[in-house]
Amino acid sequence: MKEVTRRVPADEPPPLPENAKLKSIGKPVSRLDGIEKVTGRARYTFDVQLPGMLWGKWVTSPLPHARIKSIDTSAAERAPGVRAVHVLERVLSTAQLRDPKAEKGNRYPTVRYAGQPIAAIAADNPRAAEAAARLIKVEYEPQAHVTGIEEAMKENAPRVFPGPTEQPATAGGGGAPPGLPQKGNVRGPDTKPRGVGPRGDVAQGFRESEVVVEAEYRTQVQTHVPMEPHGIVADWRDEGLTLYASTQYLGSVRDEAAEHFDLPKSKVRVISDFTGGGFGAKYGIGNFGLLAIHLSRKARAPVRMILDRRDEHVSGGHRPNSIQRLKLGAKRDGTLVALQLQAYGSGGVAGGAGVGFAHSTLYDCPNVHVEQYDVFTNTGPCAAFRAPGQVQGMFGLEQAVDELAEKLGMDPLTLREKIDISGTDDCLARAHERRVGAERFGWSKRRPAGSDKGAIKRGMGVAQSQWLYLVHRNAACEVRVMGDGSVEAFSGTQDIGTGTRTILAQVVAEEFGLRPEEVGSHIGDSRYPGGPASGGSRVTSSLTPAARNAAWRCARELATRLAPVLDANADDIVFAGGKVMVKGKASTAMPFREAVKKARFQEISHRAERRDDYEGYMAVTPDMSISRHGIGGVQFAEVEVDTETGIVKVVRMVAVHDCGRPINPKLTESQIFGGVIQGVSYALYEERHLDAASGHQLNANVDQYKIVGSREVPNIEVILLEQLGAQSSTDARGVAEPANVATAAAVANAFYNATGKRIRTLPMTPANVL
Ligand code: MOS
C-alpha cells in the first residue's frame, strides 16, 4: 500500500515503525480483563449493588397513541416497601433528543407508542416495586394510531405528530438535517446525506444510459439486543450525583444529567466499569436514567433502573426499516452515468431513518440524485445502529451493482474496479482488498447464476463496505510514572466490549519498553480526562494517539531524570525489554523499576489530546471530526440454499478490511468477526414483528426475536490491510462499523448466484425467499 505522509507536530512522537519492529503494539494480546469477564467478576451496571439501594420499576403505556387524562399514584405510594414515585413530565424520544416543544402546554406527555414510559416506582425490593407499579392508575384518551410504514404514508393516516414543531430531531444516525418539510407522517426529502448534495442531471443521465437496472429493496426493523440491557444506578447526594451507567459515552450521560437537573457538570460523576454492548443505542441519560435520578432525589437513596428484555426491545432503540427505489444507468463499458434513489424509512417516533451516504460517495457517477424520507409511526424510537444507514443502503446498492455487472456480462469485481471513486487512498484500499480477498476466497471458482441442478444450491457473492474515519476531537489521556516505577494511564472513556483497557495499556507500555500487563489502565470514570465515545468506530483512532503522546512525553521527561543516574545523555537512554539502558551499552541495563527508584522523584505526569488540527480533517461537531480518508473493506460470501425448505445457510465468508495500524490484531479481528456475525443475523433472521391492532411488539424477547446462533455462524476468515502514516501518531483507524456494512449484500448476491433469483426483501427467511 502507498503510505500517506503526515507532518509530525513538534510536541508529538516520531512515526512508529511497522508492527513487526514493535514489542507491545501490534501484538495479539488477549484482553487484560478477559478473566474478570468470563468468571463473572467484572462489574457491569447490572451488577452494581450499593448500600441501601432501591429497585426501580417503570410503568409503560399499553396503548400505542393516547392523551393521558389523569394519573393517580396514591395507592402505589401507600404500598408496602415503596420509597418514591415519580411521574415523567417529559419523554426523551431517544437519549439524544430534547422533548418536543408542543408538550409544554400539557400536564403529561402524549403517549406515542405502546411501551412508552410514564412513571416509575422505587421500592426496597423488586417484588414490592413491581406490585406497586400495578397500582398506578392512568386514565387514557385513546387516539388513532398507525404502526406500518406504508399505512403511515397514506394521506388519511392517523398523525403521529400533529404539527411539525412537535417532531423530534434525528436519532437514527441517518443524518437528516433539522427543518425538513413534512406532509402527514412523512418528513423530507433529505437530498444531502452527510452533506453530500445531488450532482449533474439524472434525467439526462438516464437518457444517455445504455443499460439500466431498477428495483425496489426492503429492509426490516432490527433491534439492538445487547447482552446487557440499558440501565443506570443513580445516587443523588447533597454533594453531587453519581451515576453508574451502561453506556457508550460517559460524557453524554454526565452532560445530559447536568442539563436536565440543572447541575454543574463538576457535580455529576459517571462510572462505567464494563458495558455489555451497545451498538449505537446507548448514549445519553435515557428515560430510565431521568426516572432513576428523580427517584433517588426523592427517596434520598441510590436507585437502580435496568430495562427488562421487553422494554429493551421496545424502547431501547432499533435500526429503522426501509423501502428503497433505486435506479442505476451505465454505458456498455460499465461507466456509471446516473444513479437515483428514493428511500423511505421509519424509526418510529424518532427521525433519522436515512439509508446512508454510499450512493453519493462510493462510486464515480456524474449524475446522482438521492431523496431520503422519515416516516413517523406509533412505535418506539430508532437509534443509531452499527453503521447507521449504510447497512440498509448497501443491501440495495451493492445488489444493483451486481445486477448491472450481470447485464453487462462483466465480473462484479471488474465492474467495481471500473466505477470505484477514483483518486483516493480508499479506492486503492478497496482495489487491494478485492485482489487479496478474491484470491483467498477462490473467487475464480464462481460459476454462472443457478448452476446447481439439485434442490440444494451453492453460490458466491461479493459486496463492498464503506464508513467514515471519525475522530473524537481532543480525546484526552493522562499518563503517570510514579516514583516506585509503576506506570498508569487514565482516560474517561469506556469499554463496550471491544477491549479498550487492553489497547490503552499496549500503547503506553510500548513507550516504556514494558509489557501491557505492567501498565495500570484506567477507564470508566468521568473524573478522568475526557475520553472518546465508544461509537462511530472512533475509540482506537482517538484514544491511542492521545495515550501514545502522553506516554512519550512522560518517557522523555523520565529519560531526563535518569540521565544522571546512568551517567548519559537523556537522548541516549532507551527503554526496552523491561529495562533501562544507555543506547549501545548492554552492560548499563537496569530493571525499569529499579532505575526509576534511583531517580528519586515522586511522580511524572503528562496529559495529551487527540490532535486533529492538521491537514485532512474536517470538524463536524464540537467533539467529532471526519478525516478525508475513509475506512472500509470487501466481503465475500458463499451460501447454500435449500430451495425446498427455503433455508439459507451462509457457509463461509472472507472479510478483508483496512484498519490503519492494527494496535491489537486479535481484538481488531474480533470486531470484524462480530460485524460479520451481526450482518449474517440481520440478513437471515432478525426482524421485529408488530401487532398492527394493538401496536405491541410480538417478539419482544430473546427467545422470540431470532438472532444468529453459534451453529449458524459461518466459517469466517478475516484479513487485515495495514496502512501506515495514516494521520495520527499510532496510525490506528476503526473497523467496527464497516465490518457490518457489506455482509447482507454479499449474502444476497451469493443467494442470486446460487439460485438465479434476486432477494430484495430482508430478512432471508423461508417466507421471504420461497
Ligand atoms: Mo455507533 S452506531 O458506532 O454508536
XYZ file of N, CA, C and O in Angstrom, residues 55-181:
508
model
N -34.891 -0.558 44.294
C -35.166 -1.137 42.982
C -36.203 -0.304 42.260
O -37.291 -0.080 42.779
N -35.837 0.130 41.073
C -36.759 0.940 40.277
C -37.541 0.069 39.316
O -37.040 -0.930 38.814
N -38.792 0.446 39.091
C -39.605 -0.271 38.097
C -40.447 0.770 37.404
O -41.089 1.594 38.052
N -40.414 0.753 36.076
C -41.229 1.777 35.414
C -42.549 1.224 34.938
O -42.751 0.013 34.849
N -43.454 2.168 34.705
C -44.793 1.841 34.226
C -44.862 2.367 32.805
O -44.482 3.508 32.544
N -45.332 1.530 31.883
C -45.387 1.972 30.497
C -46.814 1.919 29.983
O -47.671 1.235 30.556
N -47.038 2.623 28.888
C -48.391 2.670 28.320
C -48.698 1.393 27.549
O -47.906 0.967 26.719
N -49.881 0.817 27.801
C -50.294 -0.334 26.991
C -50.845 0.122 25.637
O -51.012 -0.686 24.740
N -51.145 1.419 25.512
C -51.750 1.932 24.272
C -50.667 2.549 23.385
O -49.713 3.139 23.875
N -50.861 2.455 22.065
C -49.840 2.995 21.165
C -49.974 4.496 20.913
O -49.038 5.122 20.439
N -51.144 5.062 21.201
C -51.320 6.500 20.972
C -52.465 6.967 21.864
O -53.569 6.449 21.771
N -52.201 7.909 22.745
C -53.240 8.357 23.673
C -52.814 9.649 24.351
O -51.628 9.937 24.475
N -53.833 10.399 24.757
C -53.562 11.511 25.661
C -53.802 10.988 27.070
O -54.716 10.195 27.296
N -52.967 11.408 27.987
C -53.170 10.980 29.371
C -54.054 12.015 30.060
O -53.725 13.203 30.077
N -55.200 11.562 30.561
C -56.113 12.496 31.236
C -55.741 12.673 32.700
O -55.780 13.766 33.242
N -55.409 11.546 33.332
C -55.030 11.669 34.745
C -54.152 10.493 35.148
O -54.186 9.425 34.519
N -53.361 10.731 36.177
C -52.542 9.663 36.739
C -52.720 9.698 38.256
O -52.528 10.742 38.877
N -53.118 8.586 38.805
C -53.320 8.509 40.260
C -52.266 7.575 40.855
O -52.269 6.371 40.609
N -51.377 8.155 41.622
C -50.280 7.365 42.191
C -50.497 7.075 43.679
O -49.626 6.489 44.329
N -51.652 7.509 44.229
C -51.815 7.459 45.695
C -51.739 6.030 46.241
O -51.074 5.797 47.265
N -52.378 5.077 45.561
C -52.343 3.697 46.068
C -50.917 3.147 46.018
O -50.458 2.460 46.937
N -50.230 3.473 44.941
C -48.848 2.995 44.800
C -47.974 3.573 45.898
O -47.116 2.886 46.470
N -48.196 4.850 46.226
C -47.358 5.489 47.236
C -47.555 4.882 48.624
O -46.646 4.875 49.436
N -48.761 4.353 48.856
C -49.047 3.753 50.171
C -48.644 2.280 50.244
O -48.684 1.668 51.302
N -48.259 1.713 49.099
C -47.978 0.266 49.056
C -46.733 -0.065 49.881
O -45.829 0.769 50.012
N -46.688 -1.297 50.437
C -45.554 -1.663 51.289
C -44.238 -1.641 50.531
O -44.169 -2.084 49.391
N -43.215 -1.107 51.186
C -41.868 -1.115 50.608
C -41.594 0.011 49.643
O -40.466 0.179 49.181
N -42.624 0.810 49.293
C -42.416 1.875 48.305
C -41.755 3.084 48.959
O -42.163 3.527 50.028
N -40.729 3.593 48.319
C -39.995 4.734 48.895
C -40.132 6.003 48.065
O -39.901 7.090 48.573
N -40.475 5.866 46.808
C -40.696 7.066 45.992
C -41.448 6.688 44.722
O -41.353 5.565 44.238
N -42.223 7.659 44.228
C -42.943 7.501 42.959
C -42.671 8.749 42.149
O -42.628 9.860 42.696
N -42.463 8.574 40.863
C -42.260 9.760 40.029
C -42.972 9.616 38.697
O -42.879 8.585 38.039
N -43.696 10.659 38.321
C -44.363 10.688 37.016
C -43.484 11.506 36.080
O -43.073 12.621 36.410
N -43.198 10.919 34.915
C -42.305 11.570 33.953
C -42.987 12.806 33.370
O -44.075 12.711 32.801
N -42.354 13.979 33.499
C -43.005 15.173 32.951
C -42.594 15.434 31.515
O -43.186 16.240 30.826
N -41.586 14.738 31.057
C -41.234 14.819 29.642
C -40.553 13.526 29.242
O -39.949 12.840 30.058
N -40.673 13.223 27.972
C -40.129 11.960 27.475
C -39.081 12.255 26.418
O -39.315 13.028 25.498
N -37.924 11.663 26.582
C -36.903 11.782 25.557
C -37.184 10.707 24.506
O -37.326 9.541 24.838
N -37.256 11.129 23.268
C -37.535 10.156 22.212
C -36.410 9.147 22.104
O -36.606 7.995 21.883
N -35.209 9.638 22.204
C -34.080 8.739 22.424
C -33.180 9.527 23.334
O -33.452 10.664 23.661
N -32.076 8.889 23.668
C -31.134 9.531 24.563
C -30.768 10.935 24.103
O -30.652 11.845 24.897
N -30.583 11.102 22.800
C -30.046 12.382 22.340
C -31.091 13.472 22.148
O -30.756 14.586 21.815
N -32.353 13.153 22.323
C -33.386 14.113 21.942
C -33.907 14.945 23.093
O -33.966 14.512 24.229
N -34.294 16.136 22.745
C -34.990 17.001 23.697
C -36.490 16.750 23.542
O -36.952 16.285 22.515
N -37.227 17.143 24.579
C -38.669 16.959 24.490
C -39.252 17.889 23.431
O -38.847 19.025 23.292
N -40.232 17.404 22.682
C -40.865 18.250 21.677
C -41.508 19.474 22.334
O -42.108 19.381 23.390
N -41.379 20.587 21.633
C -41.830 21.873 22.198
C -43.307 21.866 22.564
O -43.703 22.397 23.589
N -44.133 21.277 21.719
C -45.576 21.395 21.915
C -46.086 20.675 23.158
O -47.230 20.851 23.549
N -45.235 19.850 23.786
C -45.681 19.169 25.006
C -45.829 20.169 26.157
O -46.447 19.872 27.163
N -45.291 21.355 25.985
C -45.235 22.320 27.085
C -46.588 22.598 27.741
O -46.686 22.694 28.941
N -47.636 22.732 26.897
C -48.932 23.101 27.438
C -49.636 21.969 28.195
O -50.555 22.196 28.970
N -49.219 20.730 27.959
C -49.919 19.590 28.565
C -49.289 19.204 29.891
O -48.091 19.345 30.086
N -50.130 18.670 30.753
C -49.616 18.230 32.057
C -48.746 16.993 31.883
O -47.714 16.859 32.511
N -49.199 16.091 31.023
C -48.462 14.838 30.800
C -48.043 14.718 29.337
O -48.766 15.180 28.455
N -46.939 14.066 29.088
C -46.557 13.856 27.689
C -47.575 12.976 26.981
O -48.185 12.109 27.595
N -47.749 13.211 25.701
C -48.632 12.353 24.900
C -47.967 10.993 24.725
O -46.763 10.914 24.517
N -48.776 9.942 24.806
C -48.258 8.596 24.538
C -48.234 8.389 23.026
O -49.256 8.590 22.360
N -47.085 7.999 22.500
C -46.988 7.823 21.038
C -46.550 6.420 20.641
O -46.400 6.122 19.473
N -46.284 5.565 21.620
C -46.044 4.159 21.258
C -46.346 3.263 22.453
O -46.245 3.701 23.607
N -46.747 2.044 22.166
C -47.042 1.086 23.228
C -45.724 0.697 23.878
O -44.800 0.233 23.201
N -45.634 0.915 25.176
C -44.379 0.659 25.877
C -43.653 1.940 26.257
O -42.560 1.893 26.808
N -44.260 3.083 25.956
C -43.637 4.362 26.323
C -43.706 4.552 27.841
O -44.745 4.364 28.455
N -42.595 4.915 28.474
C -42.600 5.077 29.925
C -43.443 6.267 30.368
O -43.482 7.304 29.694
N -44.097 6.084 31.521
C -44.985 7.116 32.052
C -44.556 7.540 33.445
O -44.540 8.713 33.780
N -44.209 6.557 34.263
C -43.880 6.845 35.656
C -43.012 5.713 36.177
O -42.802 4.716 35.472
N -42.515 5.884 37.391
C -41.719 4.799 37.969
C -41.789 4.817 39.481
O -42.109 5.829 40.103
N -41.479 3.636 40.044
C -41.535 3.410 41.487
C -40.140 3.039 41.961
O -39.440 2.300 41.257
N -39.765 3.485 43.147
C -38.562 2.935 43.794
C -39.007 2.263 45.082
O -39.734 2.853 45.886
N -38.591 1.003 45.249
C -39.018 0.255 46.438
C -37.851 -0.541 46.999
O -36.803 -0.680 46.350
N -38.069 -1.095 48.189
C -36.997 -1.810 48.889
C -36.529 -3.067 48.164
O -35.401 -3.500 48.348
N -37.427 -3.682 47.400
C -37.036 -4.882 46.668
C -37.830 -4.948 45.361
O -38.844 -4.258 45.214
N -37.378 -5.769 44.430
C -38.026 -5.772 43.110
C -39.495 -6.193 43.145
O -40.310 -5.667 42.388
N -39.868 -7.136 44.049
C -41.265 -7.575 44.112
C -42.168 -6.424 44.540
O -43.232 -6.186 43.976
N -41.721 -5.681 45.541
C -42.529 -4.545 46.019
C -42.674 -3.503 44.916
O -43.756 -2.915 44.726
N -41.594 -3.273 44.163
C -41.651 -2.270 43.082
C -42.635 -2.718 42.007
O -43.456 -1.936 41.525
N -42.586 -3.999 41.652
C -43.494 -4.488 40.613
C -44.947 -4.457 41.070
O -45.841 -4.061 40.307
N -45.173 -4.850 42.324
C -46.545 -4.842 42.844
C -47.093 -3.417 42.866
O -48.237 -3.164 42.464
N -46.271 -2.482 43.287
C -46.736 -1.093 43.368
C -46.953 -0.494 41.984
O -47.862 0.319 41.784
N -46.112 -0.897 41.033
C -46.258 -0.355 39.672
C -47.656 -0.660 39.133
O -48.238 0.143 38.408
N -48.205 -1.821 39.516
C -49.541 -2.193 39.028
C -50.638 -1.347 39.677
O -51.774 -1.343 39.212
N -50.287 -0.631 40.737
C -51.309 0.184 41.438
C -51.402 1.606 40.882
O -52.256 2.385 41.299
N -50.519 1.960 39.981
C -50.617 3.300 39.374
C -51.761 3.296 38.361
O -51.806 2.456 37.475
N -52.701 4.224 38.571
C -53.880 4.250 37.690
C -53.746 5.391 36.685
O -53.634 6.556 37.066
N -53.776 5.007 35.429
C -53.667 6.016 34.367
C -54.966 6.025 33.578
O -55.464 4.974 33.178
N -55.521 7.216 33.397
C -56.725 7.342 32.572
C -56.316 7.885 31.204
O -55.713 8.958 31.110
N -56.608 7.095 30.187
C -56.172 7.467 28.838
C -57.347 7.930 27.986
O -58.470 7.461 28.146
N -57.030 8.805 27.043
C -57.980 9.111 25.984
C -57.332 8.581 24.702
O -56.418 9.203 24.155
N -57.759 7.390 24.265
C -57.070 6.756 23.133
C -57.202 7.579 21.860
O -58.215 8.251 21.645
N -56.175 7.510 21.036
C -56.212 8.175 19.738
C -55.864 7.156 18.667
O -55.231 6.138 18.963
N -56.264 7.456 17.442
C -55.982 6.529 16.344
C -54.470 6.413 16.166
O -53.740 7.383 16.345
N -54.022 5.195 15.838
C -52.581 5.000 15.704
C -52.248 4.302 14.392
O -53.139 3.732 13.735
N -50.982 4.348 14.051
C -50.519 3.664 12.847
C -49.108 3.141 13.111
O -48.277 3.844 13.676
N -48.886 1.872 12.763
C -47.574 1.293 13.051
C -46.797 0.879 11.801
O -45.583 0.745 11.837
N -47.502 0.659 10.689
C -46.816 0.196 9.473
C -46.331 1.374 8.644
O -47.002 2.408 8.560
N -45.180 1.226 8.012
C -44.611 2.341 7.241
C -45.513 2.736 6.075
O -45.770 3.918 5.854
N -46.041 1.739 5.350
C -46.864 2.096 4.186
C -48.198 2.705 4.600
O -48.668 3.655 3.979
N -48.796 2.168 5.679
C -50.055 2.739 6.181
C -49.820 4.183 6.629
O -50.636 5.065 6.391
N -48.675 4.412 7.275
C -48.392 5.756 7.798
C -48.189 6.769 6.680
O -48.375 7.970 6.872
N -47.804 6.292 5.481
C -47.553 7.208 4.362
C -48.835 7.625 3.656
O -48.823 8.543 2.841
N -49.943 6.943 3.952
C -51.198 7.272 3.270
C -51.712 8.638 3.709
O -51.520 9.050 4.850
N -52.406 9.286 2.794
C -52.905 10.650 3.017
C -53.763 10.766 4.279
O -53.636 11.698 5.054
N -54.680 9.783 4.480
C -55.623 9.869 5.606
C -55.140 9.107 6.847
O -55.929 8.795 7.736
N -53.857 8.809 6.908
C -53.330 8.050 8.058
C -53.408 8.884 9.328
O -53.296 10.112 9.278
N -53.630 8.231 10.482
C -53.554 8.971 11.752
C -52.200 9.650 11.873
O -51.187 9.090 11.457
N -52.181 10.856 12.417
C -50.936 11.609 12.526
C -50.229 11.255 13.831
O -50.805 11.364 14.908
N -48.987 10.854 13.719
C -48.192 10.539 14.914
C -47.849 11.823 15.663
O -47.951 11.901 16.881
N -47.440 12.839 14.902
C -47.204 14.170 15.470
C -48.113 15.149 14.726
O -47.984 15.288 13.518
N -49.021 15.814 15.454
C -49.958 16.695 14.753
C -49.282 17.863 14.043
O -49.712 18.266 12.984
N -48.253 18.412 14.613
C -47.641 19.592 13.984
C -46.151 19.417 13.837
O -45.533 18.653 14.576
N -45.562 20.128 12.873
C -44.132 19.979 12.621
C -43.264 20.325 13.832
O -42.216 19.708 14.034
N -43.720 21.282 14.663
C -42.867 21.688 15.783
C -42.723 20.580 16.826
O -41.829 20.606 17.647
N -43.645 19.614 16.774
C -43.563 18.529 17.756
C -42.611 17.431 17.330
O -42.284 16.550 18.113
N -42.262 17.446 16.041
C -41.491 16.314 15.556
C -40.059 16.345 16.083
O -39.446 17.393 16.178
N -39.560 15.178 16.421
C -38.241 15.116 17.025
C -37.125 15.284 15.996
O -37.351 15.167 14.801
N -35.945 15.534 16.513
C -34.769 15.638 15.648
C -34.288 14.245 15.262
O -34.896 13.245 15.596
N -33.183 14.226 14.584
C -32.628 12.972 14.118
C -32.055 12.136 15.260
O -31.370 12.646 16.111
N -32.370 10.860 15.261
C -31.804 9.983 16.280
C -31.166 8.746 15.680
O -30.292 8.148 16.254
N -31.612 8.367 14.492
C -31.171 7.094 13.929
C -29.775 7.124 13.354
O -29.252 6.099 12.979
N -29.190 8.294 13.264
C -27.849 8.363 12.713
C -27.855 8.475 11.209
O -26.821 8.510 10.570
N -29.059 8.543 10.596
C -29.148 8.676 9.150
C -28.679 10.040 8.676
O -28.396 10.229 7.501
N -28.621 10.983 9.579
C -28.008 12.263 9.263
C -28.939 13.312 8.697
O -28.490 14.318 8.184
N -30.262 13.102 8.754
C -31.184 14.099 8.209
C -31.057 15.413 8.969
O -31.101 15.426 10.194
N -30.894 16.514 8.255
C -30.785 17.803 8.951
C -32.141 18.217 9.500
O -33.173 17.792 8.980
N -32.171 19.047 10.547
C -33.456 19.524 11.061
C -34.089 20.470 10.054
O -33.422 20.958 9.147
N -35.379 20.713 10.212
C -36.036 21.723 9.397
C -36.443 21.249 8.016
O -36.660 22.055 7.118
N -36.558 19.940 7.807
C -37.037 19.448 6.518
C -38.546 19.622 6.452
O -39.227 19.575 7.471
N -39.085 19.820 5.242
C -40.550 19.944 5.137
C -41.220 18.625 5.490
O -40.588 17.565 5.429
